[in-house]
mmCIF file of C-alpha atoms in Angstrom:
data_model
loop_
_atom_site.group_PDB
_atom_site.id
_atom_site.type_symbol
_atom_site.label_atom_id
_atom_site.label_comp_id
_atom_site.label_asym_id
_atom_site.label_seq_id
_atom_site.Cartn_x
_atom_site.Cartn_y
_atom_site.Cartn_z
ATOM 1 C CA UNK A 1 -2.248 15.282 -125.514
ATOM 2 C CA UNK A 2 -4.220 18.450 -123.777
ATOM 3 C CA UNK A 3 -7.698 16.539 -122.899
ATOM 4 C CA UNK A 4 -6.330 13.890 -121.941
ATOM 5 C CA UNK A 5 -3.821 16.082 -119.124
ATOM 6 C CA UNK A 6 -7.094 17.339 -117.698
ATOM 7 C CA UNK A 7 -9.243 14.602 -118.512
ATOM 8 C CA UNK A 8 -6.149 13.345 -115.652
ATOM 9 C CA UNK A 9 -6.229 16.508 -113.339
ATOM 10 C CA UNK A 10 -10.611 16.167 -113.032
ATOM 11 C CA UNK A 11 -10.905 12.204 -112.000
ATOM 12 C CA UNK A 12 -7.755 13.194 -109.723
ATOM 13 C CA UNK A 13 -9.621 15.972 -108.369
ATOM 14 C CA UNK A 14 -12.723 13.920 -108.219
ATOM 15 C CA UNK A 15 -11.177 11.246 -106.949
ATOM 16 C CA UNK A 16 -9.243 13.639 -103.884
ATOM 17 C CA UNK A 17 -12.650 14.951 -103.067
ATOM 18 C CA UNK A 18 -14.518 11.356 -102.614
ATOM 19 C CA UNK A 19 -11.187 10.140 -100.531
ATOM 20 C CA UNK A 20 -11.846 13.432 -98.250
ATOM 21 C CA UNK A 21 -15.411 12.674 -98.101
ATOM 22 C CA UNK A 22 -15.052 8.968 -96.912
ATOM 23 C CA UNK A 23 -12.830 9.630 -94.861
ATOM 24 C CA UNK A 24 -14.700 11.801 -93.258
ATOM 25 C CA UNK A 25 -17.307 9.360 -92.466
ATOM 26 C CA UNK A 26 -15.655 6.942 -91.429
ATOM 27 C CA UNK A 27 -14.110 9.046 -88.986
ATOM 28 C CA UNK A 28 -17.242 10.809 -87.761
ATOM 29 C CA UNK A 29 -18.960 6.708 -87.607
ATOM 30 C CA UNK A 30 -16.157 5.505 -84.953
ATOM 31 C CA UNK A 31 -16.311 8.609 -82.636
ATOM 32 C CA UNK A 32 -19.887 7.231 -81.927
ATOM 33 C CA UNK A 33 -20.429 3.990 -82.733
ATOM 34 C CA UNK A 34 -24.141 2.546 -81.953
ATOM 35 C CA UNK A 35 -23.433 0.021 -79.319
ATOM 36 C CA UNK A 36 -27.469 -0.517 -78.365
ATOM 37 C CA UNK A 37 -27.383 -4.354 -79.741
ATOM 38 C CA UNK A 38 -30.311 -5.770 -77.990
ATOM 39 C CA UNK A 39 -30.521 -3.503 -75.866
ATOM 40 C CA UNK A 40 -33.532 -0.553 -76.316
ATOM 41 C CA UNK A 41 -32.635 2.808 -74.046
ATOM 42 C CA UNK A 42 -35.412 4.391 -75.842
ATOM 43 C CA UNK A 43 -38.081 2.621 -74.697
ATOM 44 C CA UNK A 44 -38.300 3.775 -71.141
ATOM 45 C CA UNK A 45 -42.597 4.492 -71.021
ATOM 46 C CA UNK A 46 -44.628 1.953 -68.650
ATOM 47 C CA UNK A 47 -46.987 0.648 -71.894
ATOM 48 C CA UNK A 48 -43.417 -0.252 -73.623
ATOM 49 C CA UNK A 49 -41.848 -1.734 -71.076
ATOM 50 C CA UNK A 50 -45.417 -4.253 -70.312
ATOM 51 C CA UNK A 51 -45.029 -4.820 -74.358
ATOM 52 C CA UNK A 52 -41.457 -5.881 -74.865
ATOM 53 C CA UNK A 53 -42.192 -8.170 -71.595
ATOM 54 C CA UNK A 54 -45.278 -9.493 -72.333
ATOM 55 C CA UNK A 55 -43.078 -10.958 -76.108
ATOM 56 C CA UNK A 56 -40.091 -13.412 -73.734
ATOM 57 C CA UNK A 57 -42.886 -14.054 -71.249
ATOM 58 C CA UNK A 58 -46.692 -15.717 -70.159
ATOM 59 C CA UNK A 59 -46.685 -14.250 -67.058
ATOM 60 C CA UNK A 60 -49.766 -13.076 -64.902
ATOM 61 C CA UNK A 61 -50.205 -9.635 -65.162
ATOM 62 C CA UNK A 62 -49.083 -8.623 -61.344
ATOM 63 C CA UNK A 63 -45.526 -10.847 -62.265
ATOM 64 C CA UNK A 64 -45.827 -9.078 -66.155
ATOM 65 C CA UNK A 65 -46.196 -5.096 -64.092
ATOM 66 C CA UNK A 66 -43.349 -6.265 -61.726
ATOM 67 C CA UNK A 67 -40.712 -6.934 -64.326
ATOM 68 C CA UNK A 68 -42.194 -4.254 -66.371
ATOM 69 C CA UNK A 69 -41.472 -1.694 -63.608
ATOM 70 C CA UNK A 70 -37.763 -3.538 -63.519
ATOM 71 C CA UNK A 71 -37.013 -3.439 -67.530
ATOM 72 C CA UNK A 72 -37.847 0.538 -67.678
ATOM 73 C CA UNK A 73 -35.555 1.505 -64.610
ATOM 74 C CA UNK A 74 -32.989 -0.683 -66.072
ATOM 75 C CA UNK A 75 -33.407 1.193 -69.506
ATOM 76 C CA UNK A 76 -33.201 4.418 -67.827
ATOM 77 C CA UNK A 77 -29.887 3.754 -66.069
ATOM 78 C CA UNK A 78 -28.690 2.339 -69.810
ATOM 79 C CA UNK A 79 -29.478 6.087 -70.852
ATOM 80 C CA UNK A 80 -28.702 7.941 -68.018
ATOM 81 C CA UNK A 81 -25.185 6.458 -68.084
ATOM 82 C CA UNK A 82 -24.721 6.653 -71.953
ATOM 83 C CA UNK A 83 -25.906 10.910 -71.896
ATOM 84 C CA UNK A 84 -23.100 10.222 -68.782
ATOM 85 C CA UNK A 85 -20.399 9.241 -71.122
ATOM 86 C CA UNK A 86 -20.641 11.257 -73.993
ATOM 87 C CA UNK A 87 -20.622 14.448 -71.734
ATOM 88 C CA UNK A 88 -17.840 13.506 -70.291
ATOM 89 C CA UNK A 89 -16.419 13.223 -73.982
ATOM 90 C CA UNK A 90 -17.603 16.184 -75.192
ATOM 91 C CA UNK A 91 -15.497 17.642 -71.523
ATOM 92 C CA UNK A 92 -12.388 16.165 -72.596
ATOM 93 C CA UNK A 93 -12.709 17.201 -75.649
ATOM 94 C CA UNK A 94 -13.535 20.763 -74.700
ATOM 95 C CA UNK A 95 -10.541 20.951 -71.838
ATOM 96 C CA UNK A 96 -7.514 19.348 -74.578
ATOM 97 C CA UNK A 97 -9.031 21.030 -78.094
ATOM 98 C CA UNK A 98 -6.546 23.932 -77.787
ATOM 99 C CA UNK A 99 -4.028 22.194 -75.661
ATOM 100 C CA UNK A 100 -0.941 22.247 -77.556
ATOM 101 C CA UNK A 101 1.385 20.971 -74.924
ATOM 102 C CA UNK A 102 2.925 16.988 -74.666
ATOM 103 C CA UNK A 103 0.622 16.919 -77.871
ATOM 104 C CA UNK A 104 -2.695 16.443 -76.265
ATOM 105 C CA UNK A 105 -4.571 18.435 -79.257
ATOM 106 C CA UNK A 106 -3.241 15.171 -81.766
ATOM 107 C CA UNK A 107 -3.855 12.706 -78.802
ATOM 108 C CA UNK A 108 -7.467 14.045 -78.663
ATOM 109 C CA UNK A 109 -8.942 12.122 -81.262
ATOM 110 C CA UNK A 110 -7.461 8.914 -80.173
ATOM 111 C CA UNK A 111 -7.756 9.074 -76.665
ATOM 112 C CA UNK A 112 -11.485 9.465 -77.978
ATOM 113 C CA UNK A 113 -11.912 7.032 -80.165
ATOM 114 C CA UNK A 114 -10.112 5.075 -77.711
ATOM 115 C CA UNK A 115 -12.897 5.587 -74.682
ATOM 116 C CA UNK A 116 -15.468 3.881 -77.516
ATOM 117 C CA UNK A 117 -13.413 1.007 -78.182
ATOM 118 C CA UNK A 118 -13.064 0.327 -74.073
ATOM 119 C CA UNK A 119 -16.774 1.084 -73.883
ATOM 120 C CA UNK A 120 -17.553 -1.904 -76.691
ATOM 121 C CA UNK A 121 -14.847 -4.227 -75.226
ATOM 122 C CA UNK A 122 -16.419 -4.262 -72.158
ATOM 123 C CA UNK A 123 -19.853 -5.052 -73.855
ATOM 124 C CA UNK A 124 -18.869 -7.779 -75.617
ATOM 125 C CA UNK A 125 -16.569 -8.896 -72.843
ATOM 126 C CA UNK A 126 -19.934 -8.943 -70.663
ATOM 127 C CA UNK A 127 -21.974 -10.532 -73.658
ATOM 128 C CA UNK A 128 -19.630 -13.444 -74.271
ATOM 129 C CA UNK A 129 -20.233 -14.388 -70.706
ATOM 130 C CA UNK A 130 -23.918 -14.753 -70.552
ATOM 131 C CA UNK A 131 -26.756 -16.438 -71.869
ATOM 132 C CA UNK A 132 -29.677 -14.820 -70.979
ATOM 133 C CA UNK A 133 -33.628 -16.740 -70.921
ATOM 134 C CA UNK A 134 -36.997 -15.434 -70.415
ATOM 135 C CA UNK A 135 -37.240 -11.769 -69.530
ATOM 136 C CA UNK A 136 -33.552 -11.179 -69.033
ATOM 137 C CA UNK A 137 -33.330 -11.197 -72.560
ATOM 138 C CA UNK A 138 -34.778 -8.090 -72.013
ATOM 139 C CA UNK A 139 -32.447 -6.892 -68.702
ATOM 140 C CA UNK A 140 -29.548 -7.862 -69.279
ATOM 141 C CA UNK A 141 -28.083 -6.142 -72.280
ATOM 142 C CA UNK A 142 -29.546 -2.997 -70.673
ATOM 143 C CA UNK A 143 -27.505 -3.490 -67.190
ATOM 144 C CA UNK A 144 -24.302 -4.672 -69.464
ATOM 145 C CA UNK A 145 -24.147 -1.279 -71.402
ATOM 146 C CA UNK A 146 -25.418 0.572 -68.123
ATOM 147 C CA UNK A 147 -22.199 -0.682 -66.727
ATOM 148 C CA UNK A 148 -19.745 -0.046 -69.646
ATOM 149 C CA UNK A 149 -21.264 3.241 -70.377
ATOM 150 C CA UNK A 150 -20.036 3.916 -66.316
ATOM 151 C CA UNK A 151 -16.832 2.513 -66.471
ATOM 152 C CA UNK A 152 -16.272 4.560 -69.825
ATOM 153 C CA UNK A 153 -17.058 7.309 -67.829
ATOM 154 C CA UNK A 154 -14.813 7.360 -65.057
ATOM 155 C CA UNK A 155 -11.932 6.344 -67.604
ATOM 156 C CA UNK A 156 -12.258 9.443 -69.417
ATOM 157 C CA UNK A 157 -13.426 11.706 -66.065
ATOM 158 C CA UNK A 158 -10.430 10.511 -64.289
ATOM 159 C CA UNK A 159 -8.876 12.274 -67.292
ATOM 160 C CA UNK A 160 -10.549 15.681 -67.193
ATOM 161 C CA UNK A 161 -8.883 18.880 -64.772
ATOM 162 C CA UNK A 162 -9.811 19.530 -61.534
ATOM 163 C CA UNK A 163 -11.795 22.741 -61.905
ATOM 164 C CA UNK A 164 -10.109 23.575 -58.324
ATOM 165 C CA UNK A 165 -6.889 23.235 -58.802
#
């Protein structure tokens, strides 16, 4: 009888431990989802952009180079807006993490998750209305993400305290 009780307690403890680990993993993933999809914000070198353009076009050298410069610029904008969004979330977290007035400390995780949801919904909405071909296969996903991260940044930044007040 004692063996069965001890075994059940140990199994219950392991089940609880696994539940805690899994829930922590899910929250971490939900807080920072990968929204890159068909975009490549880390392929910023000109030779990478040229290689990508050559994969989807059969253009001459000048057209390929011009398109590659444009793709690299769009990817840089995407990367910049993503960094801006992440920085705004970090600042929001820092400003509100110790505020217990009005339940801000409880609202903060929801607000951060909602911010990611808004960016993802923006991407999904815009991608639902685009059918790119040729070199646009490279530019459209980057442009969409740049705009959606910018939208998310502006929303989060609007909730930040103005430090001059």
